Coordinates of N, CA and C in Angstrom, one line a residue:
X1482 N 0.8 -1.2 0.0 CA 0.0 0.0 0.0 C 0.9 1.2 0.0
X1483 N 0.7 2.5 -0.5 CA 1.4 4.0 -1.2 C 1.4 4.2 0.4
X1484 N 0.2 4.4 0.9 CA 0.7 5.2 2.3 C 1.8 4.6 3.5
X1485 N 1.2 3.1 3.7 CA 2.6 2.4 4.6 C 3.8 2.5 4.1
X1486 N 4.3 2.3 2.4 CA 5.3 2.5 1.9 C 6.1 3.9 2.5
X1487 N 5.3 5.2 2.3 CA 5.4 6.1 3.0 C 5.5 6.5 4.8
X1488 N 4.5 6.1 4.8 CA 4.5 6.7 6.2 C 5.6 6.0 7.2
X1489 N 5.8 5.0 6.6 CA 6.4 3.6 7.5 C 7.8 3.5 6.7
X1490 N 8.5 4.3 6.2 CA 9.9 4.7 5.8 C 10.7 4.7 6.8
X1491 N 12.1 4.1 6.6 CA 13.0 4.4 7.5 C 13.2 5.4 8.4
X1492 N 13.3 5.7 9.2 CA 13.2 7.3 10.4 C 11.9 7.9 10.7
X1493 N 10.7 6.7 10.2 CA 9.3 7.0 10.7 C 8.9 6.2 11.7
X1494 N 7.6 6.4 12.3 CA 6.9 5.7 13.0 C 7.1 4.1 12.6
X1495 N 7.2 3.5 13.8 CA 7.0 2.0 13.8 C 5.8 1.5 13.2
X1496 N 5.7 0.2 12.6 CA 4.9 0.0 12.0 C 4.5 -1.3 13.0
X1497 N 2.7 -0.8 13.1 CA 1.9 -1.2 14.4 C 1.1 -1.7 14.0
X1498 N 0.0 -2.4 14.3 CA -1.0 -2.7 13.2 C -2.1 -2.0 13.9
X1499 N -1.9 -0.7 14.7 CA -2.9 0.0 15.2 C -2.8 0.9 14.2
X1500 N -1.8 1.4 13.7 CA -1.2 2.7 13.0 C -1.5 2.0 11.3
X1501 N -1.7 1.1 11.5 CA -1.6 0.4 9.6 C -3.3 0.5 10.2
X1502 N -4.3 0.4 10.9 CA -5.9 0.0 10.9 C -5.9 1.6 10.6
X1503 N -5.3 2.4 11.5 CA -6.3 3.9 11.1 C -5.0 4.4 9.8
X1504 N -4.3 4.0 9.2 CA -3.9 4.1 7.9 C -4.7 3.8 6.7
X1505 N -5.3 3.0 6.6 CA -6.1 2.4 6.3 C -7.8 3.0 6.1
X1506 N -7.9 3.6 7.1 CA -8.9 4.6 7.5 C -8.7 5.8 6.8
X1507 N -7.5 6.3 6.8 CA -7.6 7.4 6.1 C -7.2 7.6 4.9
X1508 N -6.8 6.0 4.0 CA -6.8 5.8 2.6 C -7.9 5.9 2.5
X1509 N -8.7 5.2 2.6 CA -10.5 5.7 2.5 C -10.7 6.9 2.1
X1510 N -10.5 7.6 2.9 CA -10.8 8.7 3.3 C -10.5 9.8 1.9
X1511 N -9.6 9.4 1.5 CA -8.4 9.9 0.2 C -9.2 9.6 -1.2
X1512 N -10.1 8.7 -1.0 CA -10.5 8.4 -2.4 C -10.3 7.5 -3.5
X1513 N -8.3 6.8 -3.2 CA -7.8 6.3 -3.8 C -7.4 7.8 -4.8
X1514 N -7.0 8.6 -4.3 CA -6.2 9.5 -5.3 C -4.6 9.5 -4.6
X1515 N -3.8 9.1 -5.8 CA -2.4 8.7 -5.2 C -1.9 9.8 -4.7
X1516 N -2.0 11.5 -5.3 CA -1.6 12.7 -4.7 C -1.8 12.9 -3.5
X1517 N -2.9 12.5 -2.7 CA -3.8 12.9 -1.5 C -3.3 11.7 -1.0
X1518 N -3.0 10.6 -0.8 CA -1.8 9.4 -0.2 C -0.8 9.9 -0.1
X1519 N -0.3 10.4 -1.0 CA 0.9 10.6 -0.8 C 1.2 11.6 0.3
X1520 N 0.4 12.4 0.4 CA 0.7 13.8 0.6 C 0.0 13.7 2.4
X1521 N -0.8 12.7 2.5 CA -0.8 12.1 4.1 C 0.0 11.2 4.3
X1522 N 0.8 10.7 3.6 CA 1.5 9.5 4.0 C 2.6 10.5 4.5
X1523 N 3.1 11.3 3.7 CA 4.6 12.2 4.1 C 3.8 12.9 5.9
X1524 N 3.1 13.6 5.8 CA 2.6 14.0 6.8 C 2.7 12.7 8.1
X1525 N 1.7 11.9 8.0 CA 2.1 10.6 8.9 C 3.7 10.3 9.2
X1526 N 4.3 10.2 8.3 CA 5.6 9.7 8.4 C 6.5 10.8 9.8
X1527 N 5.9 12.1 10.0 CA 6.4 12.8 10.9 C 5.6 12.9 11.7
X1528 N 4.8 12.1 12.2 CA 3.8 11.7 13.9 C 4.1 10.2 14.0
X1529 N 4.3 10.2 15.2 CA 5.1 8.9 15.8 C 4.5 7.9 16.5
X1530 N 2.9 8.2 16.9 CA 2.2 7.8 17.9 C 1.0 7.4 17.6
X1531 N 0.2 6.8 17.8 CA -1.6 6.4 17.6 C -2.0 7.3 18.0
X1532 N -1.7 7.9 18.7 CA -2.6 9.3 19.2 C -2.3 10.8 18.2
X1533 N -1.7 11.0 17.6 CA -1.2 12.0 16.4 C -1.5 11.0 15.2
X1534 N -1.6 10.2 14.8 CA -2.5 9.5 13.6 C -3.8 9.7 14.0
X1535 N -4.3 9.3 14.9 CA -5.7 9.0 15.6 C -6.2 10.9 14.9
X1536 N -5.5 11.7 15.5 CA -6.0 13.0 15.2 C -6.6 13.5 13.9
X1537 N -5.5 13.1 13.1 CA -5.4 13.3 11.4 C -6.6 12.4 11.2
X1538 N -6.8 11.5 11.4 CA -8.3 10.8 11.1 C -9.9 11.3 11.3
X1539 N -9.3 11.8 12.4 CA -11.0 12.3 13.3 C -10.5 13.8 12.8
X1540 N -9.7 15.1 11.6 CA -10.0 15.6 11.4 C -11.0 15.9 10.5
X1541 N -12.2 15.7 11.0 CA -13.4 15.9 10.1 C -14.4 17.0 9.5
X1542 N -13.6 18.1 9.6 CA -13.3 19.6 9.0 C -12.8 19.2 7.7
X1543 N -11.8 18.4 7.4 CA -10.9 18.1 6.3 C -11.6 17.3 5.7
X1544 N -12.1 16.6 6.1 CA -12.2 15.3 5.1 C -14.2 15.1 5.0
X1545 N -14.8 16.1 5.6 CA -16.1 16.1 4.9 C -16.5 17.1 4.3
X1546 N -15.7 17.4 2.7 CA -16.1 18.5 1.4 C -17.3 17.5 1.2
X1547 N -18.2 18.6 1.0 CA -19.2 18.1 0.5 C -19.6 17.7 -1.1
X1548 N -18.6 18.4 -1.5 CA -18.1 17.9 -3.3 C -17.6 16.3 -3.2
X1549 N -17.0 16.1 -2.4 CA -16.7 14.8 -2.4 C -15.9 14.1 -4.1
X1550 N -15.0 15.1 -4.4 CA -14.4 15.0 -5.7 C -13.1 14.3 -5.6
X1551 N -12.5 13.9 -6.3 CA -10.7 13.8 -6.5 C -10.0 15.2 -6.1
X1552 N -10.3 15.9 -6.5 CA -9.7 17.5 -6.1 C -9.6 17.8 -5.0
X1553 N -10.7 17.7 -4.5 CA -11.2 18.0 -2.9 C -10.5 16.9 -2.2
X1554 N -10.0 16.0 -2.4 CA -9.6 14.9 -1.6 C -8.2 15.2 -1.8
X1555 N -7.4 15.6 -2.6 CA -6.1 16.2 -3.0 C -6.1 18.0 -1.9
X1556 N -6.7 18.5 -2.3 CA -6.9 19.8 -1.5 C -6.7 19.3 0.3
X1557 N -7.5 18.5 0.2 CA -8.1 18.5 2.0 C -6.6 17.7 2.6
X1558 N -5.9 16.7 1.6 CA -4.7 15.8 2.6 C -3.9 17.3 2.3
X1559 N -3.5 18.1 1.5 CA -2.3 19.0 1.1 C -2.6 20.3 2.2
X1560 N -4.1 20.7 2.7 CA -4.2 21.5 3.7 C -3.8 20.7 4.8
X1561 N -4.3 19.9 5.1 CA -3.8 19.0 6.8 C -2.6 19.2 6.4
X1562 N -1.4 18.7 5.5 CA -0.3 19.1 5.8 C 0.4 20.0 5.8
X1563 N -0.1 21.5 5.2 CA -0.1 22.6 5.4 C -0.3 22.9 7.1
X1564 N -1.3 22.7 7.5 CA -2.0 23.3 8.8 C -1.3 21.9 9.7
X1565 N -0.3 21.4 9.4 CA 0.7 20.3 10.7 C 2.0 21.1 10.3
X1566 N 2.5 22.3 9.9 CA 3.9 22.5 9.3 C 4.4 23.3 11.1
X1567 N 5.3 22.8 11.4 CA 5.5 23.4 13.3 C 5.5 24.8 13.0
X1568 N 5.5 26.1 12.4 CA 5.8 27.7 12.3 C 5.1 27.9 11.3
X1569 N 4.9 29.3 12.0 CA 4.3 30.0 10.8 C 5.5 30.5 9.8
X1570 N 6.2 31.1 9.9 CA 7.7 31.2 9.2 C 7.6 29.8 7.7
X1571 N 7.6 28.8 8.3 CA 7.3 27.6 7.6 C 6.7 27.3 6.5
X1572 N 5.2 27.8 7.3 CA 3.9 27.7 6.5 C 4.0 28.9 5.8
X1573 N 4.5 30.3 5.8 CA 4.8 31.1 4.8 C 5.8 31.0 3.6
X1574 N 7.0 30.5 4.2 CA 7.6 29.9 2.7 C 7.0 28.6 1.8
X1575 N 6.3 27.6 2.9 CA 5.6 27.1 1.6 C 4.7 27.8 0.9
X1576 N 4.1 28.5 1.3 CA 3.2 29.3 0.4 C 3.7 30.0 -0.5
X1577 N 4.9 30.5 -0.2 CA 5.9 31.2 -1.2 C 5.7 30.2 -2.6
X1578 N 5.9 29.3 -2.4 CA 6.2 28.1 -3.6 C 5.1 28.1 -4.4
X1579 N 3.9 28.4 -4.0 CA 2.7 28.3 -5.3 C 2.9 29.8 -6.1
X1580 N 3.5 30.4 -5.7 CA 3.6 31.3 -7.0 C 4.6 31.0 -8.0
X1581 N 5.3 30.1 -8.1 CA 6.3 29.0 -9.2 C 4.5 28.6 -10.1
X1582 N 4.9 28.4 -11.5 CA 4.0 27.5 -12.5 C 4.7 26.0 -11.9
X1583 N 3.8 25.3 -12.3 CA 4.0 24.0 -12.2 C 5.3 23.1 -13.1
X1584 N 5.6 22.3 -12.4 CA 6.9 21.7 -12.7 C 8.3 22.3 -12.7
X1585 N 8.3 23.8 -12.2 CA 9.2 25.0 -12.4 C 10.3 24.0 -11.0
X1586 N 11.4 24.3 -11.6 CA 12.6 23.7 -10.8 C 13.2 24.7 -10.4
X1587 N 13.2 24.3 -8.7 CA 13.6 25.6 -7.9 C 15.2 25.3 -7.4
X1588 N 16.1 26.1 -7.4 CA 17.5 26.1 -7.3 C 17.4 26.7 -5.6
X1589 N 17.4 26.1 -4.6 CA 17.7 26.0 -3.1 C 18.4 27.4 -3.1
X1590 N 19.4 27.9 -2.7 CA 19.5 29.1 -2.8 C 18.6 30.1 -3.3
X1591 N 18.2 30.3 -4.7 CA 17.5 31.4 -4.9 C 16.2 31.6 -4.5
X1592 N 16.0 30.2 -3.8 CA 14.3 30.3 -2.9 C 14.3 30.9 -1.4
X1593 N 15.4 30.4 -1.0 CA 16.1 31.1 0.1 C 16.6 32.4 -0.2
X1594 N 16.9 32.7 -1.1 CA 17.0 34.3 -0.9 C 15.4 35.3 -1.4
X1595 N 14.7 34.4 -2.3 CA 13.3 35.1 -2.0 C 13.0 34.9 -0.6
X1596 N 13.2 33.9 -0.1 CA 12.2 34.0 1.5 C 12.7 35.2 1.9
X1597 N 14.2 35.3 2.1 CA 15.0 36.6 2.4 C 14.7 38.0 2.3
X1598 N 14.2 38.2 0.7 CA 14.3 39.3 0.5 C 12.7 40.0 1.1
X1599 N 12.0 38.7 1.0 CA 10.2 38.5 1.5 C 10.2 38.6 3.0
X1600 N 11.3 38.5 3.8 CA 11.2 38.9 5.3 C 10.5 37.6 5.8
X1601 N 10.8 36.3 5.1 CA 10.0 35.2 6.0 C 10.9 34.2 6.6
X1602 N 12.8 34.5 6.7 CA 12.9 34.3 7.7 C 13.3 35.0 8.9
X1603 N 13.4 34.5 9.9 CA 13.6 35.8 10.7 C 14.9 35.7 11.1
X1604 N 15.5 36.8 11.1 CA 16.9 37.1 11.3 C 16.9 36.8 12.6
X1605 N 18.6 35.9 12.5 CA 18.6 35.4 14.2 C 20.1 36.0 14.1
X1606 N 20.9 36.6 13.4 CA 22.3 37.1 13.5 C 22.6 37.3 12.2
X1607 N 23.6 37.1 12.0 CA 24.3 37.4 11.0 C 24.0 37.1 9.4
X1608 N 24.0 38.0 8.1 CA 23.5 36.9 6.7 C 23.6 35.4 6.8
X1609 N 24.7 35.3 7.1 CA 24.7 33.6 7.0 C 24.1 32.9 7.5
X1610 N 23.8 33.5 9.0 CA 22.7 32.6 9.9 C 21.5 32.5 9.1
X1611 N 21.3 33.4 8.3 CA 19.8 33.4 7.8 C 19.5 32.4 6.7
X1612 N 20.7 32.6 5.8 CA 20.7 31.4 4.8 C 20.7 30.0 5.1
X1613 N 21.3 29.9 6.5 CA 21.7 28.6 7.0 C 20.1 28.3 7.6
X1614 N 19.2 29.3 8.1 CA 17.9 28.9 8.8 C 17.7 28.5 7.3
X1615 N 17.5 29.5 6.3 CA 16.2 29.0 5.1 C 16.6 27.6 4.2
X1616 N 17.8 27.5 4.3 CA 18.5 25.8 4.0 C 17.8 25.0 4.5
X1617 N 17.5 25.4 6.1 CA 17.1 24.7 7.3 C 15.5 24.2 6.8
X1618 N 14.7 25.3 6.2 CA 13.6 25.4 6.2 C 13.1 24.7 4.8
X1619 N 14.1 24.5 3.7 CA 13.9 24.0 2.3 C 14.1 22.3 3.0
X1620 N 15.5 21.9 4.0 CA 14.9 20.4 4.3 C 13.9 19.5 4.8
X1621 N 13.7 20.5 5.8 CA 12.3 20.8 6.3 C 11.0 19.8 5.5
X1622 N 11.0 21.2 4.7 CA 9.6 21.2 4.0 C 9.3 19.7 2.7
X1623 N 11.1 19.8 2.4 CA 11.2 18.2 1.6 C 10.9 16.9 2.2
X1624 N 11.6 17.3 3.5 CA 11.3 15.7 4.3 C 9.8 15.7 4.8
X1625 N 9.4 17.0 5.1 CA 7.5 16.6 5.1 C 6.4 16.7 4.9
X1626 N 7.0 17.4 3.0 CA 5.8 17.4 1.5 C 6.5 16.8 0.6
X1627 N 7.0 15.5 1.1 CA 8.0 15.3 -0.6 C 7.1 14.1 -1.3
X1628 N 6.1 14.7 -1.7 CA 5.7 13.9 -2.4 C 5.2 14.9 -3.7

């Protein structure tokens, strides 16, 4: 299954068969759209407990659009993992990224210096500290939207 493959990756949660039943639950939940797996699987992959899965399941804000579409089921896993990013800082540079067209290849540096020149990270000392945070913030975001 796309989400255990995921969520149950090396340096993730243990694989339980409490955590594979409400996995399971929230494939449902998804539609069978491999984007919206994926994109809860990476999210899972960074909660470590039946009680932080348990959550993402019973968020029932998210997962009752009444469109009940593929889109909406794509939308609703990519917001939960939006609205689980730990900072707002965070959650501002990824938002930075939807103003790229699609498929556009971003060169780590020059995204980090738009966060920079955008004031979203916050200066903790010196230029380099800050480059070194928004580095900080591009592994971040890969290790938990990389899908």
């Amino acid at each position: 299954m796309l989400l255990e493959k995921i969520a149950f990756a090396e340096g993730g949660p243990a694989r339980t068969q409490a955590l594979v039943d409400i996995g399971r639950r929230i494939v449902r939940r998804c539609g069978g759209v491999p984007l919206a797996i994926k994109a809860i699987g990476c999210l899972l992959y960074s909660k470590k407990d039946t009680r932080e899965w348990s959550v993402i399941d019973r968020s029932s804000e998210i997962w009752n659009d009444p469109t009940n579409s593929r889109m909406a089921s794509v939308h609703s896993a990519i917001k939960l993992s939006y609205d689980h990013l730990p900072s707002l800082s965070l959650k501002q540079c990824f938002a930075t990224c939807s103003i790229f067209p699609k498929d556009t290849r971003l060169n780590k540096d020059q995204l980090v210096q738009i966060w920079m020149a955008q004031g979203l990270i916050n200066p903790k000392g010196s230029h380099t500290q800050m480059e070194d945070t928004g580095s900080d913030y591009v592994n971040m975001l890969l290790r938990r939207l990389r899908w």
